[in-house]
XYZ file of C-alpha atoms in Angstrom:
395
model
C 0.235 0.241 0.050
C 2.413 2.882 1.007
C 4.921 1.936 -2.802
C 1.554 2.708 -4.806
C 0.755 5.819 -2.472
C 4.195 6.688 -3.282
C 3.881 5.395 -7.395
C 0.847 7.470 -7.197
C 1.904 10.691 -4.948
C 5.395 10.714 -7.727
C 2.885 11.026 -10.957
C 1.143 13.537 -9.138
C 4.353 15.748 -8.960
C 5.400 14.897 -12.288
C 1.693 16.268 -13.878
C 1.873 19.487 -11.676
C 5.526 20.073 -13.472
C 3.879 19.241 -16.360
C 0.858 21.796 -16.024
C 3.884 24.788 -15.606
C 3.367 26.263 -19.059
C -0.977 26.304 -19.225
C -0.414 28.016 -15.411
C 1.664 30.682 -16.493
C -0.530 31.738 -19.564
C -3.625 31.585 -16.814
C -2.032 33.529 -14.587
C -1.086 36.148 -17.925
C -4.478 35.641 -18.899
C -5.810 37.239 -15.131
C -3.852 39.400 -14.141
C -2.447 41.374 -17.655
C 0.573 41.156 -15.976
C 3.433 38.628 -18.824
C 6.104 39.852 -16.128
C 4.651 38.314 -13.588
C 3.122 35.240 -14.540
C 6.624 33.518 -14.414
C 6.450 33.987 -10.337
C 2.858 33.963 -9.573
C 2.867 30.454 -11.138
C 6.152 29.391 -9.359
C 3.874 30.135 -6.189
C 1.277 27.931 -7.647
C 3.318 24.875 -8.499
C 5.247 24.451 -5.111
C 2.152 25.757 -2.784
C 0.482 22.943 -5.377
C 3.077 20.322 -4.087
C 2.904 21.658 0.091
C -1.084 20.578 -0.652
C -0.732 17.687 -2.620
C -2.369 15.502 0.228
C -5.050 18.111 0.137
C -5.775 17.658 -2.928
C -9.589 15.131 -2.859
C -10.052 13.812 -6.242
C -7.897 13.166 -8.659
C -9.474 13.521 -11.405
C -10.399 17.047 -10.751
C -6.834 17.866 -10.395
C -7.005 20.534 -12.743
C -9.752 22.201 -11.449
C -7.512 22.227 -7.935
C -4.691 23.451 -10.059
C -7.077 26.358 -11.113
C -8.595 27.365 -8.115
C -5.129 27.204 -6.113
C -3.850 29.444 -9.292
C -7.273 31.780 -8.393
C -5.876 32.444 -5.196
C -2.567 33.096 -5.340
C -3.691 35.585 -8.515
C -6.581 36.941 -5.923
C -3.352 37.213 -2.983
C -1.277 39.581 -5.884
C -4.190 41.627 -7.197
C -4.499 42.617 -3.550
C -1.512 42.848 -1.852
C -0.383 45.013 -5.283
C -4.402 47.338 -5.255
C -4.808 45.806 -8.790
C -7.703 44.386 -9.556
C -8.007 40.970 -12.471
C -8.672 41.706 -15.746
C -10.641 39.209 -16.567
C -13.822 37.425 -14.044
C -13.124 34.649 -12.470
C -14.571 32.081 -14.460
C -12.420 28.824 -15.782
C -12.824 26.583 -18.116
C -12.974 23.330 -17.887
C -11.662 20.800 -20.749
C -15.594 20.510 -21.937
C -15.210 23.985 -22.621
C -17.942 24.435 -19.377
C -17.326 27.102 -17.367
C -16.687 26.725 -13.416
C -16.447 28.763 -10.427
C -11.974 27.587 -9.142
C -13.036 28.021 -5.917
C -15.326 24.883 -5.730
C -12.990 22.809 -6.242
C -10.793 23.974 -3.289
C -10.058 21.607 -0.314
C -12.690 23.768 1.621
C -9.418 24.031 4.263
C -7.034 25.562 2.140
C -8.230 28.845 1.554
C -5.260 30.784 2.698
C -7.291 33.690 2.311
C -9.889 33.573 4.308
C -6.920 32.553 7.937
C -5.222 35.153 6.841
C -7.773 38.033 6.822
C -8.504 37.434 11.080
C -6.428 39.702 12.675
C -5.033 37.295 15.828
C -3.696 34.660 12.766
C -2.423 37.984 11.342
C -0.440 39.156 14.459
C 0.809 35.350 15.019
C 2.137 35.584 11.475
C 4.073 38.615 12.554
C 5.789 37.282 15.736
C 6.459 34.368 14.144
C 8.556 35.951 10.791
C 10.513 37.474 13.941
C 11.768 33.945 14.986
C 12.425 32.808 11.574
C 16.427 33.202 11.572
C 17.365 36.649 9.152
C 17.871 35.419 5.673
C 14.676 33.603 5.395
C 12.836 36.338 7.043
C 14.782 38.565 5.151
C 13.628 37.413 1.461
C 10.179 36.108 2.801
C 9.878 39.660 3.355
C 11.917 41.353 0.115
C 9.350 38.163 -2.101
C 5.637 38.303 -0.578
C 5.417 41.395 1.295
C 6.898 43.997 -0.776
C 6.279 42.039 -4.244
C 9.986 41.042 -5.501
C 9.550 39.336 -8.770
C 11.645 35.993 -7.457
C 14.127 37.084 -10.697
C 15.114 39.505 -9.467
C 15.654 38.274 -5.744
C 17.579 35.551 -7.169
C 19.998 38.172 -8.542
C 20.208 40.655 -6.012
C 21.313 37.867 -3.637
C 23.088 35.205 -6.384
C 20.718 32.547 -6.133
C 19.457 30.863 -8.666
C 15.833 30.401 -8.716
C 14.218 27.319 -8.543
C 17.012 27.526 -5.320
C 15.827 30.662 -4.130
C 12.177 28.901 -4.494
C 12.704 26.127 -2.566
C 14.908 28.258 -0.020
C 11.207 30.313 0.411
C 9.531 27.122 0.555
C 11.472 26.383 3.682
C 10.622 29.486 4.805
C 6.887 28.536 4.533
C 7.430 25.177 6.131
C 9.310 27.112 9.219
C 6.235 28.979 9.616
C 4.252 26.346 9.523
C 5.844 24.523 11.907
C 5.835 27.496 14.460
C 2.536 28.541 13.584
C 1.211 25.020 14.690
C 3.771 22.366 15.227
C 5.088 19.894 18.091
C 7.705 23.705 19.056
C 4.970 26.261 18.898
C 5.045 26.080 22.302
C 8.356 26.377 22.900
C 8.373 29.069 20.127
C 5.625 31.337 21.565
C 7.890 31.353 24.913
C 11.080 31.892 22.969
C 9.168 35.170 21.713
C 8.220 36.537 25.014
C 11.420 35.930 26.824
C 13.215 37.929 23.318
C 10.865 40.716 23.969
C 11.019 40.863 27.161
C 14.877 40.848 27.372
C 15.776 42.811 24.637
C 16.420 46.459 26.908
C 17.195 44.240 29.580
C 20.838 43.222 29.074
C 22.788 42.986 32.670
C 26.701 42.831 32.861
C 28.498 40.036 34.244
C 31.388 39.002 35.494
C 32.700 37.077 32.783
C 35.139 38.565 30.205
C 34.893 38.729 26.671
C 36.571 35.929 25.028
C 37.584 38.127 22.340
C 38.663 40.685 23.451
C 39.317 40.273 27.042
C 38.859 43.819 28.069
C 34.716 44.484 28.890
C 32.432 42.133 30.509
C 30.186 40.271 28.800
C 25.928 41.859 28.972
C 23.872 39.060 28.967
C 20.316 38.078 29.647
C 19.234 34.180 30.707
C 16.518 32.308 31.242
C 16.510 29.226 32.911
C 12.947 28.560 32.881
C 13.015 28.336 29.304
C 16.677 26.783 28.817
C 18.050 30.078 27.440
C 21.079 32.515 27.374
C 22.245 35.502 25.103
C 26.313 37.241 25.725
C 27.117 39.948 23.745
C 30.161 42.619 24.492
C 30.208 46.017 24.092
C 32.749 46.461 22.478
C 32.919 43.818 20.130
C 29.729 43.193 19.587
C 29.434 47.080 17.619
C 25.873 46.432 15.842
C 22.961 46.326 18.126
C 21.488 42.725 17.050
C 25.069 41.585 17.244
C 25.690 38.576 20.158
C 28.816 36.627 21.216
C 26.154 33.342 21.031
C 22.335 33.617 21.442
C 21.594 29.204 22.539
C 18.493 28.144 22.718
C 18.694 24.417 24.420
C 15.809 23.833 26.612
C 17.124 20.351 27.610
C 20.537 21.370 28.434
C 19.513 24.943 29.930
C 16.659 24.653 31.165
C 16.657 25.446 35.247
C 20.079 27.615 34.677
C 20.520 30.577 36.240
C 23.691 31.285 36.606
C 26.029 32.925 33.389
C 28.925 31.094 33.413
C 27.495 27.150 34.418
C 25.729 28.069 31.420
C 28.490 28.977 29.260
C 30.216 25.931 30.164
C 26.992 23.936 29.560
C 26.726 25.534 26.043
C 30.476 24.539 25.441
C 30.165 21.512 26.113
C 27.386 20.785 24.148
C 28.860 22.281 21.475
C 32.112 20.277 22.057
C 29.985 16.560 21.571
C 27.322 18.287 18.749
C 29.485 19.626 16.010
C 32.863 16.976 17.235
C 30.300 14.361 16.217
C 29.121 16.378 13.031
C 32.601 17.005 11.875
C 33.525 13.169 12.214
C 30.277 12.084 10.392
C 29.603 15.112 7.997
C 26.249 15.517 9.370
C 24.202 16.306 11.852
C 20.577 15.630 13.151
C 18.611 19.231 12.960
C 18.136 20.009 16.288
C 14.669 21.269 15.714
C 13.157 18.559 12.605
C 15.610 15.969 13.570
C 15.893 16.104 9.487
C 20.097 15.020 8.376
C 21.932 17.976 7.925
C 25.088 18.222 6.206
C 28.077 20.082 7.747
C 29.207 23.195 5.884
C 32.516 24.455 6.180
C 31.449 28.222 4.964
C 30.054 31.858 7.087
C 26.651 31.610 7.720
C 24.294 34.605 6.363
C 23.116 35.730 9.838
C 27.203 36.474 11.226
C 27.524 39.007 13.403
C 28.980 41.753 12.159
C 32.345 41.368 14.538
C 32.916 37.298 12.453
C 32.518 38.426 9.388
C 34.978 41.362 9.710
C 37.558 39.656 11.682
C 40.238 36.061 10.696
C 37.235 33.967 11.280
C 35.516 35.178 8.585
C 36.430 31.751 6.302
C 36.242 29.227 10.036
C 33.035 28.222 10.502
C 31.542 25.145 11.455
C 27.776 26.013 9.650
C 24.743 22.980 10.553
C 22.006 25.279 10.073
C 18.745 23.105 8.115
C 17.199 23.681 5.053
C 15.069 22.290 5.759
C 13.077 23.939 8.590
C 15.262 27.121 8.527
C 16.242 26.614 11.935
C 20.112 28.781 12.375
C 22.440 26.485 13.603
C 26.766 27.474 13.732
C 29.051 27.489 15.501
C 32.732 30.167 14.986
C 35.630 27.048 14.817
C 37.296 29.145 18.038
C 34.287 28.589 20.332
C 34.686 24.821 18.950
C 38.205 25.017 19.972
C 37.524 26.751 23.486
C 34.834 23.932 24.161
C 37.486 20.756 24.258
C 38.187 19.260 28.629
C 41.492 21.541 27.710
C 39.859 24.613 26.234
C 37.471 24.885 29.639
C 40.191 24.017 32.031
C 41.959 26.675 30.918
C 38.952 28.985 30.414
C 38.438 28.601 34.305
C 42.471 28.780 35.319
C 42.648 31.621 33.786
C 38.623 33.918 33.308
C 40.436 36.488 31.429
C 42.121 35.532 28.183
C 41.963 36.663 24.756
C 42.101 35.258 21.282
C 45.009 35.582 18.757
C 44.223 36.168 15.023
C 43.998 32.624 13.441
C 47.124 31.759 11.441
C 47.809 29.367 8.571
C 50.046 26.768 9.000
C 51.537 23.373 8.260
C 51.205 20.379 10.397
C 51.639 16.947 10.115
C 52.545 17.530 6.611
C 49.260 19.396 5.733
C 48.033 23.034 5.187
C 46.126 23.839 9.573
C 44.664 26.495 11.076
C 46.548 27.463 14.398
C 43.584 28.803 16.699
C 45.359 30.548 20.092
C 43.425 32.366 23.610
C 45.722 33.605 25.267
C 45.784 34.811 29.065
C 45.268 38.551 29.404
C 47.286 38.905 33.505
C 48.932 35.659 33.070
C 51.517 34.317 30.438
C 49.819 31.619 29.586
C 47.999 30.353 26.303
C 45.882 27.133 24.994
C 46.148 26.357 21.481
C 44.249 23.578 18.826
C 46.301 22.316 16.038
C 43.222 21.983 13.147
C 43.090 20.627 9.639
C 42.864 23.122 7.460
C 39.896 20.805 4.895
C 37.652 19.705 6.841
C 38.558 21.205 10.795
C 39.682 17.777 12.118
C 41.218 18.188 15.069
C 45.508 17.243 15.200
C 46.355 19.079 18.672
C 46.344 20.799 21.551
C 48.505 21.930 23.573
C 48.506 24.816 26.757
C 51.551 26.438 28.047
C 52.277 28.091 31.695
C 55.224 30.105 32.925
């Protein structure tokens, strides 16, 4: 039975793609705008694909697609303040006219739901929870009405890849609004709003510069901690870490124990990921490859430093969750690094050096004490970030 269902689903997906030319023509006919028709057709196909399980009668797939096309075009007309150029009556294969809305699943019509003030407010809050990259492209595409091709060119992505990214953003929104993460998302949002202007000075020194006390916010009930340096994090949105780990941090009320737990989690999570080449997403549990690239959501202090190309990125392309760590954070998270931090609480990060070790290109990450002549260093293989050696110097 499962095999049969998969075969039917695969066949339907193939038919959806074959409908593209007709949908483009239909969008152009309804809107009177040939330039926007391609973008609208892409949106129609993505919505049809993501709601394929709601097609109640396979024999009426074409009418169902027409209904989705109608909704998408109506949304576009409503957002742009334009009127459709023809009555929204469509024809079936026999030439008979019909109202396409009659063939939509009753619970599919998003327009009805979006008219409710409560849902609009909820969507606003959910958007605020999405990763910056995902939120930005969704706002530019669906709120600012930037054409898909123009937006893709602006961010340097292929239109098809951007379309899938937008679809994943929609799925992430749905997870936040209706899935098992809804309660956690709401708690996180309330905490961020409550603490947005409640940064407090901690007793911990910034490990980047070693000159400033860290500012922080912590919520023991939600399992959330953020810290930033008032000098290194010059942009208002920059932080050194923003960690939401309920299973790890819930009940922890002090900053140093919380950060030590975060670092131990970093050592286990990314250590395992670097060894296997993939991780399980902490939100949706999908398999995510480890990438050695700077995330778009990286703070300005990271983009402008020697740490630029030295990050471990496991952000999820499926649910849109943001998850990455700088290589020096991973170095400090090792047991030897935690012991050095315990003994030398005021230290700073030195520029990361490219060296040769064991006959291969390597990276040398070093923290040095501000008060004593002591340092902790880790050697990483340049291409894979595999740890080659760690050593501590004490004088």
